């Protein structure tokens, strides 16, 4: 054998040996990776979605301010006077009492409300004091008209740290889940002693994570914006109250959206316009095409019942494919009315009725079914000087220009919704159907505090469009946005329609991005825009709890 051949043979053996060694190394590494157990942390992280630490004066510090009483309450962050027992932390809060019996210490406003609905009602706080006495713990809304709940607990030991539990669920009327966002504490309550130093630490309570709703917000909201470059004048200040007609409910088979726009034209007015999409390339979130001759329903002539504004639109295709548009008509004097109009060109322009369909009520929705028109409206029981309780009614008629009082029925009463969120006012009915289900569904808005600044939507269902039952599920259908969001204030007119395997929600939201508002003041600085959300149809049906096989 030649020397060259020997060298080649040796090199081949070395190469095979290296391949074998590499193969063994790789196999060992792979086996090591597959058999390695995931690392388990020594201590499980707390679940802030259930209980949250709001203040421990170390890494989580709430800003507290004194109340506006004449006496000066001395509050400061200090070193822990007794790092034994249940509290070994370095720092804590300290209050030096005065002779004032109402020495309140108020926290800053949190960026979200306490989520009582999902996370319970119990707060805890560690307290150290030179004597026994009462401690008040309050939860409060963000401002405006003060709304609060309080629990009083007795500190039964002096000169040692004690953890006090403040359980709000035991109150006859526990706080609602969508309003409270401040903590207020009062030490040595009901006493006029001065000079005592009360220490407090480790305030924990129900997490204020955002409540999960059935409908999920669209990522690029709002879909229709105010003050957007290129907006026509008629809807440049506000754009809201969207209602959507599917191709089967329009004479020309297009998707149509009727929407209220506000603008200076040249004075301020609300009017109703049309946007549309072709059926063969429809997208649920738009973009929508602006009809070139908007608005399709302008404000009225001077002296008419709609001379100032037309809003809250409710279109419907009725007998012989005739299009009607109902709306809230407002003059410069008096209370608004349920107005109506008729189209002779398939819904591109409308002629108003000579007289309102019903005075002193608003407009919610209109349905045509089995030869009858079902007109839904909110009635605030106007007595000539003020409104009373706002409820939802439905009037049934074969003539859309007339409502007979004998055929008007209460559809949705106040109270009885989840967490009693709708105990003061209900309005904004939007009625829809789901393919394959022989029931009607209604979205409605409600509030426990305001006549017309609702914070939540819910659903009712019906077999006949007259008698309605509220869904029995505490999980919110949809709520206003978080603090600082464009829809952080009120939300109105939850318009729902089905497309393929999903339900889509369009709604009006009030607010302003980037500014944390005092949203306990109705119609704070901001404006109305139109947002969207969605949910799988199957998930919605499951949420209703109805025994429906679809």
Short mmCIF file of N, CA, C and O in Angstrom, two decimals, residues 294-379:
data_model
loop_
_atom_site.label_atom_id
_atom_site.label_comp_id
_atom_site.label_asym_id
_atom_site.label_seq_id
_atom_site.Cartn_x
_atom_site.Cartn_y
_atom_site.Cartn_z
N UNK A 294 -74.05 63.38 2.22
CA UNK A 294 -74.36 63.50 3.64
C UNK A 294 -74.52 64.96 4.05
O UNK A 294 -73.89 65.84 3.45
N UNK A 295 -75.31 65.20 5.11
CA UNK A 295 -76.10 64.24 5.89
C UNK A 295 -77.39 63.86 5.18
O UNK A 295 -77.98 64.67 4.44
N UNK A 296 -77.86 62.63 5.42
CA UNK A 296 -79.10 62.18 4.79
C UNK A 296 -80.32 62.68 5.56
O UNK A 296 -81.43 62.70 5.01
N UNK A 297 -80.12 63.05 6.82
CA UNK A 297 -81.21 63.63 7.62
C UNK A 297 -80.63 64.85 8.36
O UNK A 297 -80.04 64.72 9.42
N UNK A 298 -80.80 66.04 7.79
CA UNK A 298 -80.26 67.25 8.42
C UNK A 298 -81.18 67.76 9.52
O UNK A 298 -82.32 67.31 9.67
N UNK A 299 -80.66 68.69 10.31
CA UNK A 299 -81.50 69.35 11.31
C UNK A 299 -82.61 70.13 10.61
O UNK A 299 -82.52 70.46 9.42
N UNK A 300 -83.67 70.45 11.35
CA UNK A 300 -84.88 71.00 10.74
C UNK A 300 -84.86 72.50 10.53
O UNK A 300 -83.95 73.22 10.96
N UNK A 301 -85.91 72.96 9.90
CA UNK A 301 -86.11 74.40 9.66
C UNK A 301 -86.40 75.11 10.97
O UNK A 301 -86.88 74.50 11.93
N UNK A 302 -86.09 76.41 11.06
CA UNK A 302 -86.41 77.17 12.28
C UNK A 302 -87.89 77.02 12.66
O UNK A 302 -88.78 77.10 11.80
N UNK A 303 -88.13 76.80 13.92
CA UNK A 303 -89.50 76.64 14.41
C UNK A 303 -90.00 75.21 14.37
O UNK A 303 -91.07 74.92 14.93
N UNK A 304 -89.27 74.29 13.74
CA UNK A 304 -89.70 72.89 13.67
C UNK A 304 -89.28 72.13 14.92
O UNK A 304 -88.45 72.60 15.70
N UNK A 305 -89.83 70.94 15.10
CA UNK A 305 -89.51 70.16 16.29
C UNK A 305 -88.11 69.55 16.23
O UNK A 305 -87.62 68.99 17.21
N UNK A 306 -87.42 69.70 15.08
CA UNK A 306 -86.04 69.20 14.95
C UNK A 306 -85.09 70.33 14.54
O UNK A 306 -84.05 70.07 13.94
N UNK A 307 -85.43 71.55 14.91
CA UNK A 307 -84.65 72.70 14.43
C UNK A 307 -83.23 72.75 14.97
O UNK A 307 -82.35 73.37 14.37
N UNK A 308 -82.98 72.09 16.10
CA UNK A 308 -81.65 72.14 16.69
C UNK A 308 -80.81 70.92 16.37
O UNK A 308 -79.70 71.03 15.86
N UNK A 309 -81.34 69.71 16.67
CA UNK A 309 -80.56 68.48 16.50
C UNK A 309 -81.43 67.33 16.06
O UNK A 309 -82.61 67.24 16.41
N UNK A 310 -80.83 66.41 15.30
CA UNK A 310 -81.39 65.08 15.06
C UNK A 310 -80.28 64.07 15.39
O UNK A 310 -79.16 64.19 14.91
N UNK A 311 -80.58 63.11 16.25
CA UNK A 311 -79.57 62.16 16.71
C UNK A 311 -80.22 60.85 17.11
O UNK A 311 -81.43 60.69 16.97
N UNK A 312 -79.40 59.90 17.61
CA UNK A 312 -79.89 58.59 18.08
C UNK A 312 -80.72 57.90 17.01
O UNK A 312 -81.91 57.60 17.21
N UNK A 313 -80.09 57.63 15.88
CA UNK A 313 -80.83 57.13 14.72
C UNK A 313 -81.20 55.66 14.83
O UNK A 313 -80.47 54.85 15.42
N UNK A 314 -82.35 55.31 14.25
CA UNK A 314 -82.85 53.93 14.23
C UNK A 314 -83.50 53.67 12.88
O UNK A 314 -84.70 53.90 12.70
N UNK A 315 -82.75 53.19 11.89
CA UNK A 315 -83.32 52.90 10.57
C UNK A 315 -83.97 51.53 10.53
O UNK A 315 -83.59 50.63 11.29
N UNK A 316 -84.94 51.37 9.65
CA UNK A 316 -85.59 50.07 9.51
C UNK A 316 -86.18 49.96 8.10
O UNK A 316 -86.71 50.93 7.56
N UNK A 317 -86.05 48.78 7.50
CA UNK A 317 -86.71 48.50 6.22
C UNK A 317 -88.03 47.81 6.52
O UNK A 317 -88.05 46.74 7.15
N UNK A 318 -89.12 48.42 6.10
CA UNK A 318 -90.43 47.92 6.44
C UNK A 318 -91.17 47.30 5.28
O UNK A 318 -90.57 46.66 4.40
N UNK A 319 -92.46 47.50 5.27
CA UNK A 319 -93.33 46.93 4.24
C UNK A 319 -92.93 47.43 2.86
O UNK A 319 -92.60 48.60 2.68
N UNK A 320 -92.90 46.51 1.87
CA UNK A 320 -92.56 46.83 0.48
C UNK A 320 -91.15 47.43 0.36
O UNK A 320 -90.88 48.23 -0.54
N UNK A 321 -90.27 47.05 1.28
CA UNK A 321 -88.88 47.53 1.29
C UNK A 321 -88.78 49.03 1.49
O UNK A 321 -87.75 49.64 1.15
N UNK A 322 -89.80 49.63 2.06
CA UNK A 322 -89.74 51.06 2.37
C UNK A 322 -88.78 51.29 3.53
O UNK A 322 -88.79 50.54 4.52
N UNK A 323 -87.97 52.33 3.42
CA UNK A 323 -87.01 52.67 4.46
C UNK A 323 -87.55 53.79 5.34
O UNK A 323 -88.02 54.82 4.83
N UNK A 324 -87.47 53.58 6.65
CA UNK A 324 -87.83 54.61 7.63
C UNK A 324 -86.61 54.87 8.53
O UNK A 324 -85.79 53.97 8.77
N UNK A 325 -86.53 56.07 9.02
CA UNK A 325 -85.46 56.43 9.95
C UNK A 325 -86.08 57.18 11.12
O UNK A 325 -86.66 58.27 10.94
N UNK A 326 -85.99 56.57 12.30
CA UNK A 326 -86.49 57.22 13.52
C UNK A 326 -85.31 57.84 14.26
O UNK A 326 -84.16 57.41 14.11
N UNK A 327 -85.58 58.84 15.07
CA UNK A 327 -84.49 59.61 15.65
C UNK A 327 -85.00 60.43 16.83
O UNK A 327 -86.22 60.57 17.04
N UNK A 328 -84.06 60.98 17.58
CA UNK A 328 -84.37 61.89 18.67
C UNK A 328 -84.33 63.30 18.10
O UNK A 328 -83.27 63.77 17.66
N UNK A 329 -85.46 63.97 18.09
CA UNK A 329 -85.57 65.32 17.52
C UNK A 329 -85.57 66.35 18.64
O UNK A 329 -86.29 66.21 19.63
N UNK A 330 -84.77 67.41 18.47
CA UNK A 330 -84.69 68.44 19.49
C UNK A 330 -84.85 69.83 18.89
O UNK A 330 -84.24 70.14 17.87
N UNK A 331 -85.68 70.63 19.56
CA UNK A 331 -85.83 72.03 19.22
C UNK A 331 -85.01 72.86 20.20
O UNK A 331 -84.36 72.32 21.11
N UNK A 332 -85.03 74.18 20.05
CA UNK A 332 -84.28 75.03 20.97
C UNK A 332 -85.01 75.19 22.30
O UNK A 332 -84.42 75.56 23.30
N UNK A 333 -86.27 74.92 22.31
CA UNK A 333 -87.05 74.98 23.55
C UNK A 333 -87.74 73.63 23.75
O UNK A 333 -88.06 72.93 22.78
N UNK A 334 -87.99 73.28 25.00
CA UNK A 334 -88.72 72.05 25.28
C UNK A 334 -87.83 70.82 25.29
O UNK A 334 -86.61 70.89 25.14
N UNK A 335 -88.44 69.68 25.49
CA UNK A 335 -87.77 68.39 25.61
C UNK A 335 -87.84 67.68 24.27
O UNK A 335 -88.76 67.89 23.48
N UNK A 336 -86.86 66.82 24.01
CA UNK A 336 -86.82 66.11 22.75
C UNK A 336 -88.00 65.19 22.52
O UNK A 336 -88.77 64.89 23.43
N UNK A 337 -88.13 64.73 21.27
CA UNK A 337 -89.25 63.88 20.87
C UNK A 337 -88.75 62.74 19.99
O UNK A 337 -87.67 62.82 19.40
N UNK A 338 -89.56 61.69 19.94
CA UNK A 338 -89.30 60.59 19.02
C UNK A 338 -89.80 61.02 17.65
O UNK A 338 -91.01 61.10 17.41
N UNK A 339 -88.86 61.33 16.77
CA UNK A 339 -89.22 61.75 15.42
C UNK A 339 -89.12 60.60 14.44
O UNK A 339 -88.52 59.57 14.72
N UNK A 340 -89.71 60.79 13.27
CA UNK A 340 -89.67 59.77 12.24
C UNK A 340 -89.53 60.39 10.86
O UNK A 340 -89.82 61.57 10.66
N UNK A 341 -89.08 59.58 9.91
CA UNK A 341 -88.91 60.06 8.53
C UNK A 341 -89.03 58.87 7.58
O UNK A 341 -88.86 57.72 7.97
N UNK A 342 -89.30 59.18 6.32
CA UNK A 342 -89.55 58.16 5.30
C UNK A 342 -88.67 58.44 4.10
O UNK A 342 -88.47 59.59 3.71
N UNK A 343 -88.12 57.36 3.52
CA UNK A 343 -87.26 57.51 2.35
C UNK A 343 -87.96 56.98 1.10
O UNK A 343 -88.62 55.94 1.14
N UNK A 344 -87.79 57.71 0.01
CA UNK A 344 -88.35 57.28 -1.28
C UNK A 344 -87.26 56.80 -2.23
O UNK A 344 -87.55 56.48 -3.38
N UNK A 345 -85.99 56.79 -1.75
CA UNK A 345 -84.89 56.40 -2.64
C UNK A 345 -84.00 55.32 -2.02
O UNK A 345 -82.80 55.25 -2.29
N UNK A 346 -84.59 54.49 -1.18
CA UNK A 346 -83.83 53.36 -0.65
C UNK A 346 -82.92 53.69 0.51
O UNK A 346 -82.00 52.93 0.81
N UNK A 347 -83.16 54.82 1.19
CA UNK A 347 -82.40 55.13 2.38
C UNK A 347 -81.26 56.11 2.18
O UNK A 347 -80.39 56.23 3.05
N UNK A 348 -81.28 56.85 1.06
CA UNK A 348 -80.23 57.84 0.80
C UNK A 348 -80.68 59.27 1.12
O UNK A 348 -79.85 60.18 1.19
N UNK A 349 -81.95 59.45 1.31
CA UNK A 349 -82.48 60.73 1.79
C UNK A 349 -83.83 60.45 2.45
O UNK A 349 -84.49 59.45 2.14
N UNK A 350 -84.23 61.34 3.38
CA UNK A 350 -85.45 61.08 4.16
C UNK A 350 -86.27 62.36 4.30
O UNK A 350 -85.72 63.46 4.41
N UNK A 351 -87.58 62.16 4.29
CA UNK A 351 -88.52 63.25 4.51
C UNK A 351 -89.14 63.08 5.90
O UNK A 351 -89.76 62.06 6.20
N UNK A 352 -88.97 64.09 6.76
CA UNK A 352 -89.46 63.98 8.13
C UNK A 352 -90.99 63.97 8.18
O UNK A 352 -91.66 64.61 7.36
N UNK A 353 -91.52 63.25 9.19
CA UNK A 353 -92.96 63.30 9.45
C UNK A 353 -93.31 64.72 9.91
O UNK A 353 -92.49 65.41 10.53
N UNK A 354 -94.53 65.12 9.64
CA UNK A 354 -94.96 66.47 10.02
C UNK A 354 -94.96 66.67 11.53
O UNK A 354 -94.68 67.78 12.02
N UNK A 355 -95.27 65.62 12.27
CA UNK A 355 -95.33 65.70 13.73
C UNK A 355 -94.51 64.57 14.35
O UNK A 355 -94.32 63.52 13.72
N UNK A 356 -94.02 64.75 15.54
CA UNK A 356 -93.31 63.65 16.20
C UNK A 356 -94.21 62.44 16.39
O UNK A 356 -95.43 62.57 16.53
N UNK A 357 -93.61 61.27 16.42
CA UNK A 357 -94.35 60.04 16.70
C UNK A 357 -94.80 60.03 18.16
O UNK A 357 -95.93 59.62 18.47
N UNK A 358 -93.94 60.51 19.06
CA UNK A 358 -94.29 60.62 20.48
C UNK A 358 -93.40 61.69 21.10
O UNK A 358 -92.19 61.71 20.90
N UNK A 359 -94.00 62.56 21.87
CA UNK A 359 -93.26 63.66 22.48
C UNK A 359 -92.67 63.26 23.83
O UNK A 359 -93.15 62.35 24.49
N UNK A 360 -91.59 63.97 24.19
CA UNK A 360 -90.95 63.86 25.51
C UNK A 360 -90.28 62.51 25.76
O UNK A 360 -90.09 62.11 26.91
N UNK A 361 -89.94 61.79 24.69
CA UNK A 361 -89.21 60.53 24.83
C UNK A 361 -88.07 60.53 23.82
O UNK A 361 -88.04 61.32 22.87
N UNK A 362 -87.11 59.63 24.04
CA UNK A 362 -85.98 59.50 23.12
C UNK A 362 -86.19 58.36 22.14
O UNK A 362 -87.24 57.70 22.13
N UNK A 363 -85.17 58.10 21.32
CA UNK A 363 -85.24 57.04 20.32
C UNK A 363 -84.17 56.01 20.59
O UNK A 363 -83.03 56.36 20.92
N UNK A 364 -84.53 54.72 20.48
CA UNK A 364 -83.56 53.65 20.67
C UNK A 364 -83.41 52.77 19.44
O UNK A 364 -82.34 52.68 18.86
N UNK A 365 -84.47 52.09 19.03
CA UNK A 365 -84.36 51.19 17.89
C UNK A 365 -85.73 51.00 17.25
O UNK A 365 -86.77 51.35 17.84
N UNK A 366 -85.71 50.42 16.04
CA UNK A 366 -86.94 50.13 15.31
C UNK A 366 -86.79 48.78 14.61
O UNK A 366 -85.77 48.53 13.96
N UNK A 367 -87.79 47.92 14.76
CA UNK A 367 -87.78 46.59 14.16
C UNK A 367 -89.10 46.39 13.40
O UNK A 367 -90.17 46.75 13.90
N UNK A 368 -89.01 45.82 12.18
CA UNK A 368 -90.21 45.45 11.44
C UNK A 368 -90.30 43.93 11.42
O UNK A 368 -89.38 43.24 11.00
N UNK A 369 -91.43 43.39 11.92
CA UNK A 369 -91.58 41.94 12.02
C UNK A 369 -93.05 41.56 11.90
O UNK A 369 -93.91 42.11 12.61
N UNK A 370 -93.33 40.63 10.99
CA UNK A 370 -94.68 40.10 10.79
C UNK A 370 -95.71 41.21 10.60
O UNK A 370 -96.79 41.20 11.21
N UNK A 371 -95.37 42.21 9.78
CA UNK A 371 -96.31 43.26 9.43
C UNK A 371 -96.46 44.35 10.47
O UNK A 371 -97.32 45.24 10.31
N UNK A 372 -95.65 44.32 11.53
CA UNK A 372 -95.76 45.34 12.57
C UNK A 372 -94.40 46.02 12.81
O UNK A 372 -93.35 45.40 12.65
N UNK A 373 -94.46 47.27 13.22
CA UNK A 373 -93.28 48.04 13.59
C UNK A 373 -93.19 48.07 15.13
O UNK A 373 -94.17 48.37 15.81
N UNK A 374 -92.02 47.75 15.62
CA UNK A 374 -91.75 47.79 17.06
C UNK A 374 -90.77 48.94 17.29
O UNK A 374 -89.60 48.86 16.89
N UNK A 375 -91.25 50.00 17.91
CA UNK A 375 -90.44 51.20 18.14
C UNK A 375 -90.01 51.24 19.60
O UNK A 375 -90.85 51.33 20.50
N UNK A 376 -88.71 51.18 19.83
CA UNK A 376 -88.15 51.19 21.18
C UNK A 376 -87.69 52.60 21.53
O UNK A 376 -87.05 53.27 20.71
N UNK A 377 -88.01 53.04 22.73
CA UNK A 377 -87.64 54.40 23.13
C UNK A 377 -87.44 54.46 24.64
O UNK A 377 -87.99 53.66 25.41
N UNK A 378 -86.63 55.41 25.06
CA UNK A 378 -86.42 55.67 26.48
C UNK A 378 -87.36 56.75 26.94
O UNK A 378 -87.48 57.81 26.30
N UNK A 379 -88.03 56.51 28.05
CA UNK A 379 -88.98 57.48 28.61
C UNK A 379 -88.53 57.83 30.02
O UNK A 379 -88.51 56.99 30.91
#
